[in-house]
PDB file of C-alpha atoms in Angstrom:
ATOM      1  CA  ASP A  19     -19.279   3.831   5.969  1.00  0.00           C
ATOM      2  CA  ALA A  20     -16.362   1.976   7.649  1.00  0.00           C
ATOM      3  CA  GLY A  21     -13.540   1.523   6.704  1.00  0.00           C
ATOM      4  CA  VAL A  22     -10.633  -1.428   6.774  1.00  0.00           C
ATOM      5  CA  ILE A  23     -10.756  -2.237  10.668  1.00  0.00           C
ATOM      6  CA  GLN A  24      -7.389  -3.406  12.122  1.00  0.00           C
ATOM      7  CA  SER A  25      -6.779  -5.142  15.756  1.00  0.00           C
ATOM      8  CA  PRO A  26      -4.352  -4.878  17.585  1.00  0.00           C
ATOM      9  CA  ARG A  27      -2.971  -1.023  16.532  1.00  0.00           C
ATOM     10  CA  HIS A  28      -0.087  -1.787  18.377  1.00  0.00           C
ATOM     11  CA  GLU A  29       0.770  -5.531  19.954  1.00  0.00           C
ATOM     12  CA  VAL A  30       4.587  -5.948  21.906  1.00  0.00           C
ATOM     13  CA  THR A  31       5.491  -9.409  22.875  1.00  0.00           C
ATOM     14  CA  GLU A  32       8.434 -11.386  23.629  1.00  0.00           C
ATOM     15  CA  MET A  33      10.558 -13.804  21.799  1.00  0.00           C
ATOM     16  CA  GLY A  34       8.911 -17.589  21.115  1.00  0.00           C
ATOM     17  CA  GLN A  35       4.859 -15.697  21.255  1.00  0.00           C
ATOM     18  CA  GLU A  36       2.310 -16.739  19.279  1.00  0.00           C
ATOM     19  CA  VAL A  37       0.829 -12.964  17.137  1.00  0.00           C
ATOM     20  CA  THR A  38      -2.907 -12.642  16.061  1.00  0.00           C
ATOM     21  CA  LEU A  39      -3.388  -9.937  13.907  1.00  0.00           C
ATOM     22  CA  ARG A  40      -8.136  -9.031  12.856  1.00  0.00           C
ATOM     23  CA  CYS A  41      -8.952  -8.039   9.850  1.00  0.00           C
ATOM     24  CA  LYS A  42     -12.214  -6.705   8.136  1.00  0.00           C
ATOM     25  CA  PRO A  43     -12.491  -5.570   5.714  1.00  0.00           C
ATOM     26  CA  ILE A  44     -14.343  -2.832   4.605  1.00  0.00           C
ATOM     27  CA  SER A  45     -18.380  -4.678   3.009  1.00  0.00           C
ATOM     28  CA  GLY A  46     -19.147  -6.180  -0.340  1.00  0.00           C
ATOM     29  CA  HIS A  47     -15.068  -6.052  -0.846  1.00  0.00           C
ATOM     30  CA  ASP A  48     -14.157  -9.383  -2.295  1.00  0.00           C
ATOM     31  CA  TYR A  49     -10.144  -9.247  -2.668  1.00  0.00           C
ATOM     32  CA  LEU A  50      -8.609  -9.034   1.174  1.00  0.00           C
ATOM     33  CA  PHE A  51      -4.766  -7.760   0.946  1.00  0.00           C
ATOM     34  CA  TRP A  52      -1.727  -8.653   3.872  1.00  0.00           C
ATOM     35  CA  TYR A  53       1.808  -6.473   3.803  1.00  0.00           C
ATOM     36  CA  ARG A  54       4.242  -5.611   6.383  1.00  0.00           C
ATOM     37  CA  GLN A  55       6.058  -2.404   6.060  1.00  0.00           C
ATOM     38  CA  THR A  56       9.948  -1.920   7.273  1.00  0.00           C
ATOM     39  CA  MET A  57      12.722   0.496   6.737  1.00  0.00           C
ATOM     40  CA  MET A  58      14.741  -1.414   4.514  1.00  0.00           C
ATOM     41  CA  ARG A  59      12.018  -3.751   2.956  1.00  0.00           C
ATOM     42  CA  GLY A  60       9.154  -1.037   2.081  1.00  0.00           C
ATOM     43  CA  LEU A  61       5.941  -1.669   1.316  1.00  0.00           C
ATOM     44  CA  GLU A  62       6.333  -6.016   1.241  1.00  0.00           C
ATOM     45  CA  LEU A  63       2.677  -8.062  -0.091  1.00  0.00           C
ATOM     46  CA  LEU A  64       2.764 -10.839   1.689  1.00  0.00           C
ATOM     47  CA  ILE A  65      -0.528 -12.958   0.563  1.00  0.00           C
ATOM     48  CA  TYR A  66      -4.325 -12.051  -0.851  1.00  0.00           C
ATOM     49  CA  PHE A  67      -7.182 -13.471  -0.382  1.00  0.00           C
ATOM     50  CA  ASN A  68     -10.410 -13.268  -3.168  1.00  0.00           C
ATOM     51  CA  ASN A  69     -14.105 -14.590  -2.419  1.00  0.00           C
ATOM     52  CA  ASN A  70     -11.992 -15.397   0.695  1.00  0.00           C
ATOM     53  CA  VAL A  71      -9.827 -18.412  -0.653  1.00  0.00           C
ATOM     54  CA  PRO A  72      -5.729 -17.168  -0.443  1.00  0.00           C
ATOM     55  CA  ILE A  73      -5.379 -16.879  -4.050  1.00  0.00           C
ATOM     56  CA  ASP A  74      -0.512 -15.749  -4.106  1.00  0.00           C
ATOM     57  CA  ASP A  75       1.408 -16.637  -0.981  1.00  0.00           C
ATOM     58  CA  SER A  76       4.129 -16.366  -2.742  1.00  0.00           C
ATOM     59  CA  GLY A  77       5.233 -13.165   0.124  1.00  0.00           C
ATOM     60  CA  MET A  78       4.742 -15.449   2.808  1.00  0.00           C
ATOM     61  CA  PRO A  79       8.429 -15.167   4.285  1.00  0.00           C
ATOM     62  CA  GLU A  80       8.222 -18.078   6.575  1.00  0.00           C
ATOM     63  CA  ASP A  81       6.398 -21.379   7.225  1.00  0.00           C
ATOM     64  CA  ARG A  82       5.759 -19.624  11.318  1.00  0.00           C
ATOM     65  CA  PHE A  83       3.296 -16.976   8.923  1.00  0.00           C
ATOM     66  CA  SER A  84      -0.157 -17.505   8.319  1.00  0.00           C
ATOM     67  CA  ALA A  85      -3.106 -16.774   7.041  1.00  0.00           C
ATOM     68  CA  LYS A  86      -6.350 -17.030   7.109  1.00  0.00           C
ATOM     69  CA  MET A  87      -9.829 -16.248   5.714  1.00  0.00           C
ATOM     70  CA  PRO A  88     -12.427 -18.366   7.914  1.00  0.00           C
ATOM     71  CA  ASN A  89     -15.755 -15.149   6.208  1.00  0.00           C
ATOM     72  CA  ALA A  90     -16.116 -12.485   4.064  1.00  0.00           C
ATOM     73  CA  SER A  91     -16.206 -10.091   6.976  1.00  0.00           C
ATOM     74  CA  PHE A  92     -12.529 -11.029   9.277  1.00  0.00           C
ATOM     75  CA  SER A  93      -9.089 -12.074   8.258  1.00  0.00           C
ATOM     76  CA  THR A  94      -6.133 -13.506  10.539  1.00  0.00           C
ATOM     77  CA  LEU A  95      -2.097 -13.003  10.411  1.00  0.00           C
ATOM     78  CA  LYS A  96      -0.628 -15.041  12.464  1.00  0.00           C
ATOM     79  CA  ILE A  97       3.194 -15.362  13.420  1.00  0.00           C
ATOM     80  CA  GLN A  98       4.248 -18.219  15.402  1.00  0.00           C
ATOM     81  CA  PRO A  99       6.470 -18.624  16.846  1.00  0.00           C
ATOM     82  CA  SER A 100       7.250 -14.673  16.629  1.00  0.00           C
ATOM     83  CA  GLU A 101      11.258 -13.312  15.829  1.00  0.00           C
ATOM     84  CA  PRO A 102      12.531  -9.528  16.266  1.00  0.00           C
ATOM     85  CA  ARG A 103      13.227  -9.960  11.754  1.00  0.00           C
ATOM     86  CA  ASP A 104       8.996  -9.891  12.377  1.00  0.00           C
ATOM     87  CA  SER A 105       8.932  -6.243  14.075  1.00  0.00           C
ATOM     88  CA  ALA A 106       7.262  -4.016  11.141  1.00  0.00           C
ATOM     89  CA  VAL A 107       4.199  -2.211  11.062  1.00  0.00           C
ATOM     90  CA  TYR A 108       1.295  -4.508   9.151  1.00  0.00           C
ATOM     91  CA  PHE A 109      -0.894  -3.925   7.038  1.00  0.00           C
ATOM     92  CA  CYS A 110      -4.216  -5.201   5.340  1.00  0.00           C
ATOM     93  CA  ALA A 111      -5.942  -3.096   2.931  1.00  0.00           C
ATOM     94  CA  SER A 112      -9.902  -4.963   0.840  1.00  0.00           C
ATOM     95  CA  ARG A 113     -10.796  -3.604  -3.150  1.00  0.00           C
ATOM     96  CA  LYS A 114     -14.022  -4.398  -4.719  1.00  0.00           C
ATOM     97  CA  ALA A 115     -13.726  -6.423  -7.936  1.00  0.00           C
ATOM     98  CA  GLY A 116     -14.105  -4.533 -11.035  1.00  0.00           C
ATOM     99  CA  GLU A 117     -12.716  -1.155  -9.013  1.00  0.00           C
ATOM    100  CA  TYR A 118      -9.920  -0.794 -11.454  1.00  0.00           C
ATOM    101  CA  ASN A 119      -7.549  -2.388  -8.199  1.00  0.00           C
ATOM    102  CA  GLU A 120      -7.250   0.314  -5.402  1.00  0.00           C
ATOM    103  CA  GLN A 121      -7.161  -1.129  -2.656  1.00  0.00           C
ATOM    104  CA  PHE A 122      -8.573   0.761  -0.095  1.00  0.00           C
ATOM    105  CA  PHE A 123      -6.241   0.255   3.814  1.00  0.00           C
ATOM    106  CA  GLY A 124      -6.813   0.154   7.462  1.00  0.00           C
ATOM    107  CA  PRO A 125      -4.133   2.380   9.615  1.00  0.00           C
ATOM    108  CA  GLY A 126      -1.747  -0.684  10.676  1.00  0.00           C
ATOM    109  CA  THR A 127      -0.658  -2.655  13.642  1.00  0.00           C
ATOM    110  CA  ARG A 128       2.394  -2.088  14.957  1.00  0.00           C
ATOM    111  CA  LEU A 129       4.152  -5.254  16.346  1.00  0.00           C
ATOM    112  CA  THR A 130       7.130  -4.691  17.731  1.00  0.00           C
ATOM    113  CA  VAL A 131       8.977  -8.359  19.169  1.00  0.00           C
ATOM    114  CA  LEU A 132      11.446  -8.207  22.166  1.00  0.00           C
TER     115      LEU A 132
ATOM    116  CA  ALA B  15       6.349  -8.792 -14.936  1.00  0.00           C
ATOM    117  CA  GLN B  16       5.186  -4.982 -13.396  1.00  0.00           C
ATOM    118  CA  SER B  17       7.458  -2.936 -11.701  1.00  0.00           C
ATOM    119  CA  VAL B  18       7.558   1.356 -10.151  1.00  0.00           C
ATOM    120  CA  THR B  19      10.631   3.613  -9.817  1.00  0.00           C
ATOM    121  CA  GLN B  20      10.074   6.821  -7.414  1.00  0.00           C
ATOM    122  CA  LEU B  21      13.557   8.445  -7.761  1.00  0.00           C
ATOM    123  CA  GLY B  22      14.225  10.223  -4.683  1.00  0.00           C
ATOM    124  CA  SER B  23      14.017   8.487  -1.823  1.00  0.00           C
ATOM    125  CA  HIS B  24      13.378  12.624   0.208  1.00  0.00           C
ATOM    126  CA  VAL B  25      12.585  15.398  -1.419  1.00  0.00           C
ATOM    127  CA  SER B  26      12.176  18.817  -0.385  1.00  0.00           C
ATOM    128  CA  VAL B  27      10.256  21.953  -0.882  1.00  0.00           C
ATOM    129  CA  SER B  28       9.698  25.683   0.779  1.00  0.00           C
ATOM    130  CA  GLU B  29       6.066  26.140   1.932  1.00  0.00           C
ATOM    131  CA  GLY B  30       4.337  27.776  -1.522  1.00  0.00           C
ATOM    132  CA  ALA B  31       6.841  25.598  -3.819  1.00  0.00           C
ATOM    133  CA  LEU B  32       5.925  24.214  -6.288  1.00  0.00           C
ATOM    134  CA  VAL B  33       6.231  19.944  -5.406  1.00  0.00           C
ATOM    135  CA  LEU B  34       7.117  16.716  -7.782  1.00  0.00           C
ATOM    136  CA  LEU B  35       7.308  13.677  -7.309  1.00  0.00           C
ATOM    137  CA  ARG B  36       8.931  10.985 -10.244  1.00  0.00           C
ATOM    138  CA  CYS B  37       7.697   8.328 -11.110  1.00  0.00           C
ATOM    139  CA  ASN B  38       8.609   5.675 -13.783  1.00  0.00           C
ATOM    140  CA  TYR B  39       6.985   2.195 -14.031  1.00  0.00           C
ATOM    141  CA  SER B  40       6.975  -0.919 -15.942  1.00  0.00           C
ATOM    142  CA  SER B  41       4.652  -2.935 -17.116  1.00  0.00           C
ATOM    143  CA  SER B  42       4.031  -5.513 -20.689  1.00  0.00           C
ATOM    144  CA  VAL B  43       0.293  -4.642 -20.413  1.00  0.00           C
ATOM    145  CA  PRO B  44      -1.821  -1.575 -19.350  1.00  0.00           C
ATOM    146  CA  PRO B  45      -1.890  -0.211 -16.119  1.00  0.00           C
ATOM    147  CA  TYR B  46      -3.862   1.268 -13.683  1.00  0.00           C
ATOM    148  CA  LEU B  47      -1.509   3.985 -11.649  1.00  0.00           C
ATOM    149  CA  PHE B  48      -2.152   4.955  -8.137  1.00  0.00           C
ATOM    150  CA  TRP B  49      -0.630   8.037  -5.617  1.00  0.00           C
ATOM    151  CA  TYR B  50      -0.863   7.099  -2.254  1.00  0.00           C
ATOM    152  CA  VAL B  51      -0.070   8.940   1.128  1.00  0.00           C
ATOM    153  CA  GLN B  52       1.210   7.692   4.089  1.00  0.00           C
ATOM    154  CA  TYR B  53       0.971  10.173   7.019  1.00  0.00           C
ATOM    155  CA  PRO B  54       3.326   9.256  10.687  1.00  0.00           C
ATOM    156  CA  ASN B  55       1.473   6.262  11.820  1.00  0.00           C
ATOM    157  CA  GLN B  56      -1.663   5.477   9.997  1.00  0.00           C
ATOM    158  CA  GLY B  57      -2.224   3.693   6.438  1.00  0.00           C
ATOM    159  CA  LEU B  58      -2.093   4.722   3.426  1.00  0.00           C
ATOM    160  CA  GLN B  59      -4.587   7.751   1.063  1.00  0.00           C
ATOM    161  CA  LEU B  60      -5.361   7.547  -2.100  1.00  0.00           C
ATOM    162  CA  LEU B  61      -4.331  10.402  -3.209  1.00  0.00           C
ATOM    163  CA  LEU B  62      -5.171   9.662  -6.842  1.00  0.00           C
ATOM    164  CA  LYS B  63      -4.982   7.308 -10.380  1.00  0.00           C
ATOM    165  CA  TYR B  64      -5.005   6.608 -13.591  1.00  0.00           C
ATOM    166  CA  THR B  65      -7.134   3.945 -15.433  1.00  0.00           C
ATOM    167  CA  SER B  66      -7.255   5.173 -19.058  1.00  0.00           C
ATOM    168  CA  ALA B  67      -9.443   7.715 -18.860  1.00  0.00           C
ATOM    169  CA  ALA B  68      -7.786  11.373 -19.084  1.00  0.00           C
ATOM    170  CA  THR B  69      -4.192  11.605 -19.315  1.00  0.00           C
ATOM    171  CA  LEU B  70      -3.499  14.298 -16.630  1.00  0.00           C
ATOM    172  CA  VAL B  71      -5.385  13.494 -12.837  1.00  0.00           C
ATOM    173  CA  LYS B  72      -6.534  15.628 -10.356  1.00  0.00           C
ATOM    174  CA  GLY B  73      -6.341  14.059  -6.246  1.00  0.00           C
ATOM    175  CA  ILE B  74      -7.408  15.451  -3.601  1.00  0.00           C
ATOM    176  CA  ASN B  75      -6.069  18.155  -1.218  1.00  0.00           C
ATOM    177  CA  GLY B  76      -4.270  19.873  -4.853  1.00  0.00           C
ATOM    178  CA  PHE B  77      -2.400  17.065  -6.256  1.00  0.00           C
ATOM    179  CA  GLU B  78      -2.330  15.748 -10.147  1.00  0.00           C
ATOM    180  CA  ALA B  79      -0.005  13.008 -12.445  1.00  0.00           C
ATOM    181  CA  GLU B  80      -0.034  13.006 -15.863  1.00  0.00           C
ATOM    182  CA  PHE B  81       0.804   9.626 -17.517  1.00  0.00           C
ATOM    183  CA  LYS B  82       2.735   9.423 -20.171  1.00  0.00           C
ATOM    184  CA  LYS B  83       3.180   6.668 -21.810  1.00  0.00           C
ATOM    185  CA  SER B  84       6.378   7.475 -24.037  1.00  0.00           C
ATOM    186  CA  GLU B  85       7.545   8.290 -21.028  1.00  0.00           C
ATOM    187  CA  THR B  86       7.030   5.449 -19.003  1.00  0.00           C
ATOM    188  CA  SER B  87       5.911   7.565 -16.166  1.00  0.00           C
ATOM    189  CA  PHE B  88       3.749   9.220 -14.135  1.00  0.00           C
ATOM    190  CA  HIS B  89       4.373  12.227 -11.865  1.00  0.00           C
ATOM    191  CA  LEU B  90       2.817  13.470  -9.478  1.00  0.00           C
ATOM    192  CA  THR B  91       2.570  17.460  -8.616  1.00  0.00           C
ATOM    193  CA  LYS B  92       1.261  20.272  -6.305  1.00  0.00           C
ATOM    194  CA  PRO B  93       1.795  23.977  -7.540  1.00  0.00           C
ATOM    195  CA  SER B  94       2.170  25.866  -4.428  1.00  0.00           C
ATOM    196  CA  ALA B  95       3.946  23.050  -1.113  1.00  0.00           C
ATOM    197  CA  HIS B  96       1.497  23.719   1.945  1.00  0.00           C
ATOM    198  CA  MET B  97       3.196  22.189   5.323  1.00  0.00           C
ATOM    199  CA  SER B  98       0.255  19.853   5.744  1.00  0.00           C
ATOM    200  CA  ASP B  99       1.554  18.039   2.484  1.00  0.00           C
ATOM    201  CA  ALA B 100       4.424  16.369   4.952  1.00  0.00           C
ATOM    202  CA  ALA B 101       4.110  13.205   4.790  1.00  0.00           C
ATOM    203  CA  GLU B 102       5.687   9.914   3.281  1.00  0.00           C
ATOM    204  CA  TYR B 103       3.810   8.645  -1.675  1.00  0.00           C
ATOM    205  CA  PHE B 104       3.923   5.886  -2.442  1.00  0.00           C
ATOM    206  CA  CYS B 105       3.964   4.881  -6.559  1.00  0.00           C
ATOM    207  CA  ALA B 106       1.738   2.017  -7.624  1.00  0.00           C
ATOM    208  CA  VAL B 107       1.100   0.346 -10.128  1.00  0.00           C
ATOM    209  CA  SER B 108      -1.705  -2.106 -11.582  1.00  0.00           C
ATOM    210  CA  GLU B 109      -1.862  -4.458 -14.969  1.00  0.00           C
ATOM    211  CA  THR B 110      -5.174  -3.788 -16.255  1.00  0.00           C
ATOM    212  CA  ASN B 111      -5.194  -7.784 -17.670  1.00  0.00           C
ATOM    213  CA  PHE B 112      -8.143  -9.876 -15.420  1.00  0.00           C
ATOM    214  CA  GLY B 113      -7.086 -12.122 -13.417  1.00  0.00           C
ATOM    215  CA  ASN B 114      -3.668  -9.511 -12.411  1.00  0.00           C
ATOM    216  CA  GLU B 115      -5.322  -8.091  -8.566  1.00  0.00           C
ATOM    217  CA  LYS B 116      -2.048  -7.386  -7.242  1.00  0.00           C
ATOM    218  CA  LEU B 117      -0.775  -3.542  -6.817  1.00  0.00           C
ATOM    219  CA  THR B 118       3.912  -2.888  -7.046  1.00  0.00           C
ATOM    220  CA  PHE B 119       4.312  -0.215  -4.969  1.00  0.00           C
ATOM    221  CA  GLY B 120       7.367   1.901  -5.142  1.00  0.00           C
ATOM    222  CA  THR B 121       9.790   2.113  -2.740  1.00  0.00           C
ATOM    223  CA  GLY B 122       8.209   6.259  -1.537  1.00  0.00           C
ATOM    224  CA  THR B 123       9.535   9.183  -0.932  1.00  0.00           C
ATOM    225  CA  ARG B 124      10.127  11.313   1.854  1.00  0.00           C
ATOM    226  CA  LEU B 125       8.046  14.020   1.320  1.00  0.00           C
ATOM    227  CA  THR B 126       9.571  17.466   3.703  1.00  0.00           C
ATOM    228  CA  ILE B 127       8.134  21.304   3.620  1.00  0.00           C
ATOM    229  CA  ILE B 128      10.013  23.735   4.597  1.00  0.00           C
ATOM    230  CA  PRO B 129       9.012  26.979   6.431  1.00  0.00           C
TER     231      PRO B 129
END
């Protein structure tokens, strides 16, 4: 079975530009999580969805960040406008309800904002 | 509220030596506990998990961890380190009560293997 798929794997953009990161969870999984990883702050949970509905977005750093999950097989994380301090690796993870909260991670998107 | 403390952000061991990575947790209810490994430029991969069955949990690549409720610990061990074990390791906790779906991660321990 395919794991969690993220695209692009690398993104380089200039400050002020809009960035959209994409995630396809594992088929049949009910939950989807977006994380950000930096050297300074480690692994941070940004937002998570259950059955396509956002449950907790308290980790989203600013209004510049938004996330959507229009259907069970696709989610986006958008940053508009982007800033250099948004440079990080962004991970998407998914899990199935009742599976001991075990999450499966994608390979990540490395974002560099110049 | 749940939290995880990983003692030692960097650990170095010689090839063939014992690996011990420490994790202490805090949870208001019986927890689920996890160890994940991250190789360079990759996502996190599950090594093993504790789900309230056996307190000694065996995972992939020869790793195991023991849940000790009295010490609120879930340390990761491997009897003999291999060069391929060099990676970053994350301990995570999740509460078992319904409605709490989040994992709380520790800050990670970078494991270096000395040839």
